[in-house]
Short mmCIF file of C-alpha atoms in Angstrom, two decimals:
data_model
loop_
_atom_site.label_atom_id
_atom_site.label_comp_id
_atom_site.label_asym_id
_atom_site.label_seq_id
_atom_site.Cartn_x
_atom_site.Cartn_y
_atom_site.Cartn_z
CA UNK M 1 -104.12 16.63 83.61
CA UNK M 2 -101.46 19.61 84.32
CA UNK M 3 -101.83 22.70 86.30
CA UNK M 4 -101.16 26.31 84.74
CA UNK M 5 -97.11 25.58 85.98
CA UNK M 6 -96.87 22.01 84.00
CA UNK M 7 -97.02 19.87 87.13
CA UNK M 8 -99.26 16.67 87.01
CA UNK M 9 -102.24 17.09 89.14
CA UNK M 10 -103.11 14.94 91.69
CA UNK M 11 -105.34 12.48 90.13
CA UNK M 12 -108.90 12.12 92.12
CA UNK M 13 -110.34 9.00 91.47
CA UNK M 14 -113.78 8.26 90.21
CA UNK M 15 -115.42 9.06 93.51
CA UNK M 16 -113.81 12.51 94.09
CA UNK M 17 -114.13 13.44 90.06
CA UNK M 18 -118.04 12.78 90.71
CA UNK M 19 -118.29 15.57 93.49
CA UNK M 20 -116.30 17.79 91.42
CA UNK M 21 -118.64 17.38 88.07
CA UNK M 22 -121.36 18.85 91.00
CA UNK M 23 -119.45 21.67 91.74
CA UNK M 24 -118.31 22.66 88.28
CA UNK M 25 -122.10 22.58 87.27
CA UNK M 26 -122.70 25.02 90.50
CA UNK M 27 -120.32 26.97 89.41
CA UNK M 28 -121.55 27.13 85.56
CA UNK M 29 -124.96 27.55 86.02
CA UNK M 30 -125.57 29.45 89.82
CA UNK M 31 -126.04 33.26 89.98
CA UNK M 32 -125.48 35.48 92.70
CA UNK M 33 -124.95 33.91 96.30
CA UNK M 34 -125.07 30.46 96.80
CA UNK M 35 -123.77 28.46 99.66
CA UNK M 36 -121.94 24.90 99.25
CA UNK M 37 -119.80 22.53 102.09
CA UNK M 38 -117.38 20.10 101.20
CA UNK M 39 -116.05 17.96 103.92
CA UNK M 40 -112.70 16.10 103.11
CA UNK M 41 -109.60 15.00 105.08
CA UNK M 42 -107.37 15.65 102.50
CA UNK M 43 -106.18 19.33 101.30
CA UNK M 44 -104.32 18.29 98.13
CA UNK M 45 -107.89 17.23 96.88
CA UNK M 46 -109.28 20.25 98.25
CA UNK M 47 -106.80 22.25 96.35
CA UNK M 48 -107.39 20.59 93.25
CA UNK M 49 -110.91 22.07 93.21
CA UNK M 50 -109.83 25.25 94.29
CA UNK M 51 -107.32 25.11 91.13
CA UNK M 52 -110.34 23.70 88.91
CA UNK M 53 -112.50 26.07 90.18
CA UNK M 54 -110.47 28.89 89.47
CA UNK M 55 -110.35 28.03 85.58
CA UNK M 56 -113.85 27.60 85.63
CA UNK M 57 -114.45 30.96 86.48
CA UNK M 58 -111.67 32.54 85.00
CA UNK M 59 -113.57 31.21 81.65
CA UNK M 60 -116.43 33.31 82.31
CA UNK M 61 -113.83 36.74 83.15
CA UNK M 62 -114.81 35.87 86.83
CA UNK M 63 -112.14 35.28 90.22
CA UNK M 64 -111.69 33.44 93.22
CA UNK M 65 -110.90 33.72 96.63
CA UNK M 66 -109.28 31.51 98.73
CA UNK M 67 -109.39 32.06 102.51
CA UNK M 68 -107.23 29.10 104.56
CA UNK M 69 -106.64 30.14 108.17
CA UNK M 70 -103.88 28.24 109.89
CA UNK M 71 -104.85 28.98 113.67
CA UNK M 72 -107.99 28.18 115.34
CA UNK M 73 -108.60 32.42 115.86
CA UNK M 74 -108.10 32.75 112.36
CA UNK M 75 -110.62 30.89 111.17
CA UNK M 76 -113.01 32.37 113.65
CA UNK M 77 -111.87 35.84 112.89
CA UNK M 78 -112.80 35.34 108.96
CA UNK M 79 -115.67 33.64 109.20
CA UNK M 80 -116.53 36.75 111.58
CA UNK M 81 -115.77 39.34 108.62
CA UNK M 82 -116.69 36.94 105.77
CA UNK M 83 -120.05 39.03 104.82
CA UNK M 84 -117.39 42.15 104.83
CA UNK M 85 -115.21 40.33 101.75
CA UNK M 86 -115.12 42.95 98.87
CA UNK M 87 -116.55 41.90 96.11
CA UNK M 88 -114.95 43.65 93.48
CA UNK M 89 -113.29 42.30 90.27
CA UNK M 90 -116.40 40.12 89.49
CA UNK M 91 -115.79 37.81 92.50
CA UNK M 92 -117.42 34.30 91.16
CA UNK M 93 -116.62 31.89 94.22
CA UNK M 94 -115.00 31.94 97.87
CA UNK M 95 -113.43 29.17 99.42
CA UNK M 96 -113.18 29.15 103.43
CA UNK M 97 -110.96 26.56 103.96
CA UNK M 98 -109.32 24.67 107.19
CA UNK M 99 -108.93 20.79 107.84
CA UNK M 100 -106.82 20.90 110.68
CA UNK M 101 -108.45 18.68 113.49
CA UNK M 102 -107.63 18.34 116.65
CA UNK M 103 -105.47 15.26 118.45
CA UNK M 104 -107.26 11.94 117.95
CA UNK M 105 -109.20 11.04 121.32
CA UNK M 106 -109.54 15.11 122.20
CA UNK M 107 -112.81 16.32 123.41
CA UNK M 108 -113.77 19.54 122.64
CA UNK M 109 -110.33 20.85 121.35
CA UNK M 110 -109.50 24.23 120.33
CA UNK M 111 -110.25 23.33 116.24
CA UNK M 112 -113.43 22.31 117.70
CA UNK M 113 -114.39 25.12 119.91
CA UNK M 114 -113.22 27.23 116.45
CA UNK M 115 -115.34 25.15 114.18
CA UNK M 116 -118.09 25.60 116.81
CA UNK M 117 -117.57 29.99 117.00
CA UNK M 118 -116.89 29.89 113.50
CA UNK M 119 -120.15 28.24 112.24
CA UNK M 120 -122.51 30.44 115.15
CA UNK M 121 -121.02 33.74 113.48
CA UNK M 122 -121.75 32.34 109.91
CA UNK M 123 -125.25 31.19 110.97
CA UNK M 124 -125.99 34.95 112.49
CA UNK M 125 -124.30 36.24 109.18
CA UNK M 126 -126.62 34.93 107.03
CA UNK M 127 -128.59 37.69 105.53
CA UNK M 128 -125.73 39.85 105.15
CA UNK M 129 -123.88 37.14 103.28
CA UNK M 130 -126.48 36.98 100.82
CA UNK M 131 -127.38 40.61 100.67
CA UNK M 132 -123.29 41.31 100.43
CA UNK M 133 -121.69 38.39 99.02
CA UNK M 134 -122.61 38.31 95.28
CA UNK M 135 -120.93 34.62 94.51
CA UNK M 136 -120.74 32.02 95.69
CA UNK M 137 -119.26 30.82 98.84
CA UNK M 138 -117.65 27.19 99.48
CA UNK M 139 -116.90 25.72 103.45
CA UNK M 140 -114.30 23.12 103.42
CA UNK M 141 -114.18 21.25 106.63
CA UNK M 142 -113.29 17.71 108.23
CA UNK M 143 -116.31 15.44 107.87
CA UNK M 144 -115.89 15.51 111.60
CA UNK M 145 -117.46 19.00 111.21
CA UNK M 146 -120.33 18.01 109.34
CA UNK M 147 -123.04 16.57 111.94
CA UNK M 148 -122.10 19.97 114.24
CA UNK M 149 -123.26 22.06 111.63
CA UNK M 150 -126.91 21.73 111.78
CA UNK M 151 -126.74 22.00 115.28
CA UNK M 152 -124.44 25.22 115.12
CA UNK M 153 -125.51 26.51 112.36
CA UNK M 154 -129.27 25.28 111.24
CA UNK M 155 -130.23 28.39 109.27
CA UNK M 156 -126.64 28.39 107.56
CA UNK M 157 -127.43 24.23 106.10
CA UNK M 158 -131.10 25.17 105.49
CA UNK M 159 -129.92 27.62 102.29
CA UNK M 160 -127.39 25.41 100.99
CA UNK M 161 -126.83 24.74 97.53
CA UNK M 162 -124.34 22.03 97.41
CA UNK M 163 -122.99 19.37 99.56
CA UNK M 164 -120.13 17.75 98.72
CA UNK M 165 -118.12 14.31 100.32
CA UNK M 166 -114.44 13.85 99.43
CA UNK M 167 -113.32 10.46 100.05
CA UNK M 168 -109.87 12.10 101.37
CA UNK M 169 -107.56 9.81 99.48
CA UNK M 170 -106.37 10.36 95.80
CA UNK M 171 -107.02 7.76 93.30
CA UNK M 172 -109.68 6.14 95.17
CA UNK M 173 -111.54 3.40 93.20
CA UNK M 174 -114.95 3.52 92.81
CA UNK M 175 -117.33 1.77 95.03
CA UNK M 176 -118.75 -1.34 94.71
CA UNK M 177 -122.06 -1.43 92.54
CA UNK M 178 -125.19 -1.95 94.73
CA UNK M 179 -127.66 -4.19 94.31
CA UNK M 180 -130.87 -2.69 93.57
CA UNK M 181 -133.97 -2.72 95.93
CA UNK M 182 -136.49 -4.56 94.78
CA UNK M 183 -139.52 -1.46 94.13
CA UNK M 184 -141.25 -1.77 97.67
CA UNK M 185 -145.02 -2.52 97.51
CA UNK M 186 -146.86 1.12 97.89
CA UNK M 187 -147.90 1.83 101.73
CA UNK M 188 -151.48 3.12 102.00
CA UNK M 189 -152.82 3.38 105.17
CA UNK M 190 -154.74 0.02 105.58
CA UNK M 191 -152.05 -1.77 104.73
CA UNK M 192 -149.97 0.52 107.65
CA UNK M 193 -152.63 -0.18 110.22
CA UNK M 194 -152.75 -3.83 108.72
CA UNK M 195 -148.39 -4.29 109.42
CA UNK M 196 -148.82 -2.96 112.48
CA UNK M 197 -151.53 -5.35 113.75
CA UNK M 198 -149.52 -8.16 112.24
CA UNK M 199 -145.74 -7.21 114.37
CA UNK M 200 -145.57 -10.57 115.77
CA UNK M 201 -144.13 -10.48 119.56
CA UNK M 202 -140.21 -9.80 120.22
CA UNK M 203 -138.06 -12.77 119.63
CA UNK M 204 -140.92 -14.46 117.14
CA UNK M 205 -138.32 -14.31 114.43
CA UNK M 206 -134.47 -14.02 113.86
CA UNK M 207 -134.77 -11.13 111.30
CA UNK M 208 -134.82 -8.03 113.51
CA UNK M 209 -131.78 -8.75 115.47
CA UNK M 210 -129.66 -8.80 112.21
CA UNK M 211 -131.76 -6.03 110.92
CA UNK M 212 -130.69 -3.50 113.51
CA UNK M 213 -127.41 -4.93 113.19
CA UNK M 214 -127.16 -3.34 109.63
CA UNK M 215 -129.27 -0.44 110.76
CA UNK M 216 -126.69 0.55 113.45
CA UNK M 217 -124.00 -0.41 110.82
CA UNK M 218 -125.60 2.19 108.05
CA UNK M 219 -125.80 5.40 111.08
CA UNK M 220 -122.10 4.06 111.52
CA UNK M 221 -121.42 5.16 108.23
CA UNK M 222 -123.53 8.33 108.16
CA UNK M 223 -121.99 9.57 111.27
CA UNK M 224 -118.57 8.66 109.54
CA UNK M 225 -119.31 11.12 106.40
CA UNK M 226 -119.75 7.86 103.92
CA UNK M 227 -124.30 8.16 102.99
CA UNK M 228 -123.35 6.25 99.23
CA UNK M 229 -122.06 3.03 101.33
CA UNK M 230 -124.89 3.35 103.83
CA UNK M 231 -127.49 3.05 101.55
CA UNK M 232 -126.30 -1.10 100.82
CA UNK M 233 -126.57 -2.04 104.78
CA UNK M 234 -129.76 0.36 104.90
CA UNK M 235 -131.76 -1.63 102.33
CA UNK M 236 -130.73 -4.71 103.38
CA UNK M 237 -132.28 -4.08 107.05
CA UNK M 238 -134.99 -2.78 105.30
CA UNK M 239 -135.72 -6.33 103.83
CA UNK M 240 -135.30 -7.67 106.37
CA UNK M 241 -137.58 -5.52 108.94
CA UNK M 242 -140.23 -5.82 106.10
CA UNK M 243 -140.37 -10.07 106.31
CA UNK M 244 -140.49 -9.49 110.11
CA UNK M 245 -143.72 -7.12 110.20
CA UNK M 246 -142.03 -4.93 112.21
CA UNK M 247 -143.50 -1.37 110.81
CA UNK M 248 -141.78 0.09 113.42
CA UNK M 249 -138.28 -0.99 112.87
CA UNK M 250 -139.63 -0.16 109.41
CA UNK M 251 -140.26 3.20 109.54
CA UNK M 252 -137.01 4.01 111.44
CA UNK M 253 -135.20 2.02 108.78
CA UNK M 254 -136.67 3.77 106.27
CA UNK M 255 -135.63 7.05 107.75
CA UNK M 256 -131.86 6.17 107.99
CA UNK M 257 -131.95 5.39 103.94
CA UNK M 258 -133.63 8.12 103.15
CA UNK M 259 -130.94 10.52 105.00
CA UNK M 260 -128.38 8.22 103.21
CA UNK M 261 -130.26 8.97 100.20
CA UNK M 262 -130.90 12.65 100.51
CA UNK M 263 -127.04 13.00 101.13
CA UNK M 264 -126.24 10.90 97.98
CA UNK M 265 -127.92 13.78 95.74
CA UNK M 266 -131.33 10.79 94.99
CA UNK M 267 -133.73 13.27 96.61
CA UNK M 268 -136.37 11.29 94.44
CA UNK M 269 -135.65 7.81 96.28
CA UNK M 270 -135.53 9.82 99.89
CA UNK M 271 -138.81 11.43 98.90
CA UNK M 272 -140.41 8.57 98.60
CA UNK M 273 -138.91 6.38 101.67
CA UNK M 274 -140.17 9.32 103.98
CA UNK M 275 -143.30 9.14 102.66
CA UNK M 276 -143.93 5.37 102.74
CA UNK M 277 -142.41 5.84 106.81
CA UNK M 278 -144.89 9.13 107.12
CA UNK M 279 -147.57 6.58 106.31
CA UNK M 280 -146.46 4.23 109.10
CA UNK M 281 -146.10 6.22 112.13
CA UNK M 282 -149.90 8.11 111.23
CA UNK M 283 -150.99 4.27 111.92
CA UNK M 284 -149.10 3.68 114.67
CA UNK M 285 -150.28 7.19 116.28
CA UNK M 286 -146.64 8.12 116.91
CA UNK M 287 -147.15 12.41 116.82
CA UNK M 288 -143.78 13.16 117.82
CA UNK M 289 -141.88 10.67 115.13
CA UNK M 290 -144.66 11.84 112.71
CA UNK M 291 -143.78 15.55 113.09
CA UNK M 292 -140.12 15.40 112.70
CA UNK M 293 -140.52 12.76 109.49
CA UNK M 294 -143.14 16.00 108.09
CA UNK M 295 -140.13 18.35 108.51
CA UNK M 296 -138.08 15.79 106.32
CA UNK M 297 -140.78 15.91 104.14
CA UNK M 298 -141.04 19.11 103.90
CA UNK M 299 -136.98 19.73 103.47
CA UNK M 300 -136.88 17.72 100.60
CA UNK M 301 -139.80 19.12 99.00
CA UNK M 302 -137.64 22.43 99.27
CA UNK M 303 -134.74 20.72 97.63
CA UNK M 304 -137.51 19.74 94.55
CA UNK M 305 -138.26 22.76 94.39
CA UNK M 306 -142.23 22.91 95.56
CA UNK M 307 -143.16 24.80 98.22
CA UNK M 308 -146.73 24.37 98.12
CA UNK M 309 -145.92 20.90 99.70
CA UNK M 310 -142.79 22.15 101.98
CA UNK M 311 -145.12 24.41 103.39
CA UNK M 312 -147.96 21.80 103.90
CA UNK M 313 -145.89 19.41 105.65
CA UNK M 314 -144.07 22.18 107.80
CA UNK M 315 -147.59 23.76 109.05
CA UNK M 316 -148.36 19.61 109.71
CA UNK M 317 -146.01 19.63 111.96
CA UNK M 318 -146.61 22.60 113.42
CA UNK M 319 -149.89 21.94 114.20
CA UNK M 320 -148.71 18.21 115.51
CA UNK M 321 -146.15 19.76 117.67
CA UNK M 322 -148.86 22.60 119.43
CA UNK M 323 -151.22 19.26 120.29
CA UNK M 324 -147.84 17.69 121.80
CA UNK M 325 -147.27 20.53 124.07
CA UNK M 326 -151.33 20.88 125.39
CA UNK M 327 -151.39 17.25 125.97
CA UNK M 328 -148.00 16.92 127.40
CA UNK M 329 -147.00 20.46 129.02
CA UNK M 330 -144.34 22.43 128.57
CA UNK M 331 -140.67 20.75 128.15
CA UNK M 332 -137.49 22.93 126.98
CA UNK M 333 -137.43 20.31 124.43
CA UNK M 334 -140.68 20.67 123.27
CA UNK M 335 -140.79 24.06 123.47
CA UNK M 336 -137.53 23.70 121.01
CA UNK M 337 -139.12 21.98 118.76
CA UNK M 338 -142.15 24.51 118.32
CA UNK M 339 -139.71 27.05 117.22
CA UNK M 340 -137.91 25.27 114.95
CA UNK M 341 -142.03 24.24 113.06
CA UNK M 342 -142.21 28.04 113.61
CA UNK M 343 -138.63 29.03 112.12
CA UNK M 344 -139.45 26.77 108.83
CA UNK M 345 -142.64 27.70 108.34
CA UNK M 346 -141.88 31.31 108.45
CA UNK M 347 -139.34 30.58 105.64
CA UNK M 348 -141.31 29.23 103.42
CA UNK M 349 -143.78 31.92 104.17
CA UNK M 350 -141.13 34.54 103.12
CA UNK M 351 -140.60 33.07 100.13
CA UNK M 352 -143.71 32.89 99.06
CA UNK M 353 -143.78 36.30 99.25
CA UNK M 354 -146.39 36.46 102.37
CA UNK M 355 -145.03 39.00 105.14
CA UNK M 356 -148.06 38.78 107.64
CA UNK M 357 -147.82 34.81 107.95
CA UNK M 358 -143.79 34.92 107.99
CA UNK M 359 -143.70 37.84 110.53
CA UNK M 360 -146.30 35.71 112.77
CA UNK M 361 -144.21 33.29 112.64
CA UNK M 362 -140.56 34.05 113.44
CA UNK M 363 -142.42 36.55 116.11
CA UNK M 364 -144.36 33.65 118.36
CA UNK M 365 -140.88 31.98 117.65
CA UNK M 366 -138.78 34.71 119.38
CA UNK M 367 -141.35 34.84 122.29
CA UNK M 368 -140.74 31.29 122.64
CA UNK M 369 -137.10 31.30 122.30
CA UNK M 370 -136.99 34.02 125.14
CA UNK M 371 -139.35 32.27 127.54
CA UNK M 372 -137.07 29.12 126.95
CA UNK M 373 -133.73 31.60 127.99
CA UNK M 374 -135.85 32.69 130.89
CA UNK M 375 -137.17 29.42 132.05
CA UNK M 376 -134.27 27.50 131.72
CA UNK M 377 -131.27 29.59 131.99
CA UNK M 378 -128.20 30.10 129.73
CA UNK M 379 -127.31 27.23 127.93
CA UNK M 380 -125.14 27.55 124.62
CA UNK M 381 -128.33 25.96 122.39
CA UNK M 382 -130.34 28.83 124.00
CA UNK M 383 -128.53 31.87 122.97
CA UNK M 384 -127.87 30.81 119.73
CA UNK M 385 -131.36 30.06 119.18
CA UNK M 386 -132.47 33.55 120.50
CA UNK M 387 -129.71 35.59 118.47
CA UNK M 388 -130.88 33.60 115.25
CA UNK M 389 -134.58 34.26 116.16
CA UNK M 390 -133.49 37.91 117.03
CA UNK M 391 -131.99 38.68 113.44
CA UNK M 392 -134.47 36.66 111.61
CA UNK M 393 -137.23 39.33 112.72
CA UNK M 394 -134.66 42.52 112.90
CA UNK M 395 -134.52 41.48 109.39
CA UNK M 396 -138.46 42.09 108.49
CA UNK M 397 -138.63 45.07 110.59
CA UNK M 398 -136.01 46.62 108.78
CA UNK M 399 -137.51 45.62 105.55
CA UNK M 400 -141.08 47.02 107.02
CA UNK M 401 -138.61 49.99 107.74
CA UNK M 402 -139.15 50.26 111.50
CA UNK M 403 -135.75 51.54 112.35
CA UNK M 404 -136.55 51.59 116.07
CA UNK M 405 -137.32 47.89 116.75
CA UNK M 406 -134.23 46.92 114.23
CA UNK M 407 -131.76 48.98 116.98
CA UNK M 408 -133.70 47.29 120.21
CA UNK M 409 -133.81 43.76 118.56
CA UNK M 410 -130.34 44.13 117.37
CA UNK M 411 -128.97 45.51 120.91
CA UNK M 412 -130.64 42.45 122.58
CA UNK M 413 -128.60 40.24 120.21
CA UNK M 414 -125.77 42.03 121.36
CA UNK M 415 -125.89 41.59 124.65
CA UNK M 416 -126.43 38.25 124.49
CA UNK M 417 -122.75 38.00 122.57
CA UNK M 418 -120.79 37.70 125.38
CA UNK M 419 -122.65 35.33 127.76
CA UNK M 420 -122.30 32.81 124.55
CA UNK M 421 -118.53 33.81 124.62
CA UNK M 422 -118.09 32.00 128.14
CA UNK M 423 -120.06 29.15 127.55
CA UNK M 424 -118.49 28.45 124.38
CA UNK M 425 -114.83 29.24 125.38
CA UNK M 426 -115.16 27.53 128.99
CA UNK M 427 -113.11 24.38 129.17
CA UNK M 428 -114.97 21.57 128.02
CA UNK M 429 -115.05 18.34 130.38
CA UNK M 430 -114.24 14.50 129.69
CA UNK M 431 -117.53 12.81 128.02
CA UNK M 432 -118.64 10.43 130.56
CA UNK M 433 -118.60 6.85 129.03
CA UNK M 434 -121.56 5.68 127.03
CA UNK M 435 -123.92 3.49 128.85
CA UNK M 436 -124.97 0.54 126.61
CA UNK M 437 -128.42 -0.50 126.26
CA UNK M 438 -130.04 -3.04 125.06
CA UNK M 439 -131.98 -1.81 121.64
#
């Protein structure tokens, strides 16, 4: 293939020409705003999409925009005025775009701190971007970005459309076929209760050892940007686990593939993984793994498409998560985790079209979020957490037209700008070396 100027494009390899048949059918089918992330290491594939994409739209009298900030202020300054992007001309797509990363063995450089700003300002932009921004919009970063995003920017990755993984060399072969799991035998709940009276004591049998081996080998992977060649590692432990009756090494197994699954594009295969571990930790009583599995649950019923069951599984956890705290008291982590059962739940209640429920919601949430601030003083999770909660219910009251709470709400979000600003831009200290353990 040739570019508009007659120069051979770079070629992609089977890998990289698989994430761009996603995007071209994104960009062929979507409608108004839609948010995608593509993490790569390599900008000549990046621009290669950016080229593709372009005739793509250009097919259908549409135009893109390419935004590539070479300092770490630029890129915070755009993604700062990215809802404020005209959108004239029949804008189709925009591409914020930066790979530079910061000196191998850094901690907490300045691309970081940027990527950090960046994403907070994009996550408290997010109803203006898609009130505003009538296309759709594309964030190309490192994979080193990608497992800082969900903490920086959880409301931003909840909406997304698209995720894309660039294997950051051209003309990479494909990888290696895997060998398909053998269809696991369904897990009801006697035969949960019945594994878990069955785990046989530690050391009764060599499998484990070598199964969290491969476990800790597939998270390698996941934490490396790579889910398609953690799945291989991830069933193999599963095997394993399984002939050792350990349905708790099971069900945490079972969790890794189905993230490695989820972020392959098989939603159907992760689906059912997090149910069969779901099934495990009700018999083993575990409330706190329980919850969090619900809300993966519930996430990838969103990305089916059924709310009826997001929306069970989030008010599941919920109502898990409430028990936790009367048994337990009051923890800031705990108390974290409410809101976030709270945050989902009121946005699948606001989809569904119900107001009251949503507005209950994201309200006990913000009364949460500010007791945590209060309790616990500033920390950097804090005040983003309260300046999300903050604009999620300035944004009902406006809709309910209640001009008056929208200015106080959005004033308190204002003033909490600044005392993020420090924490954020304060010079980050030296990780202290990781303490092994034995698992």
């Amino acid at each position: 293939m040739t570019t508009t100027t007659g120069t051979p494009e770079l070629s992609l390899g089977p890998a990289a020409e698989a994430q761009w048949a996603r995007l071209r059918r994104q960009l062929e089918y979507a409608d108004g705003f839609w948010l995608g992330f593509a993490f790569s290491a390599s900008p000549a594939e990046v621009r290669v999409l950016q080229r593709r994409t372009e005739n793509v739209l250009r097919a259908r009298a549409r135009r893109q925009q390419v935004l590539w900030p070479e300092s770490p202020d630029a890129l915070i300054a755009q993604a700062v005025h990215l809802a404020e992007l005209s959108t004239e001309g029949a804008l189709g797509c925009v591409w914020l775009t930066c790979l530079a990363v910061d000196d191998a063995g850094a901690h907490g450089g300045q691309w970081q701190r940027a990527w950090d700003r960046a994403l907070l300002a994009l996550n408290q932009a997010r109803e203006p971007l898609r009130r505003q921004l009538v296309a759709g919009l594309v964030v190309a970063a490192p994979h080193s970005v990608r497992p800082r995003v969900r903490e920086a920017a959880p409301d931003l990755w909840s909406i997304r459309s698209l995720v894309i993984d660039l294997p950051g060399a051209s003309g990479l072969p494909a990888p290696p076929d895997r060998p398909a799991e053998r269809a696991p035998e369904p897990i009801t709940r006697d035969r949960a209760q019945h594994m878990a009276a069955e785990r046989p004591r530690q050391g009764a049998t060599g499998s484990s050892p070598k199964a969290r081996d491969l476990l800790r080998r597939a998270d390698r992977l996941l934490a490396g940007g790579d889910p398609p060649q953690a799945i291989e590692p991830a069933q193999e432990a599963l095997s394993l686990a399984r002939a050792a009756h350990d349905p708790e090494l099971v069900a945490t197994i079972l969790a890794v593939l189905a993230d490695a699954e989820s972020r392959s594009d098989d939603v159907g295969a992760a689906t059912d993984h997090i149910a069969e571990a779901i099934e495990l930790r009700r018999a083993m009583d575990d409330a706190a793994a329980l919850a969090a599995l619900l809300d993966r649950s519930a996430d990838l019923a969103l990305a089916r498409g059924d709310l009826a069951a997001a929306t069970a599984a989030y008010d599941e956890s919920l109502t898990i998560r409430r028990r936790l705290l009367d048994t337990y008291g009051d923890t800031p982590q705990a108390l974290r985790d409410l809101t976030v059962s709270l945050d989902k739940l009121g946005d699948t209640r606001l989809q569904a079209g119900d107001l009251a429920a949503a507005t209950a919601a994201y309200d006990e949430s913000l009364t949460i979020a500010r007791r945590l601030l209060d309790t616990y003083g500033d920390t950097p999770q804090a005040l983003r957490d309260l300046t999300v909660s903050l604009g999620r219910v300035a944004a009902l009251r406006r809709e309910a037209g209640d001009e008056a709470a929208v200015a106080a709400l959005e004033a308190e979000a204002a003033a909490l700008a600044p005392r993020l600003a420090r924490l954020v831009e304060a010079p980050s200290k030296p990780a202290p070396p990781a303490r092994t353990t034995a698992d």
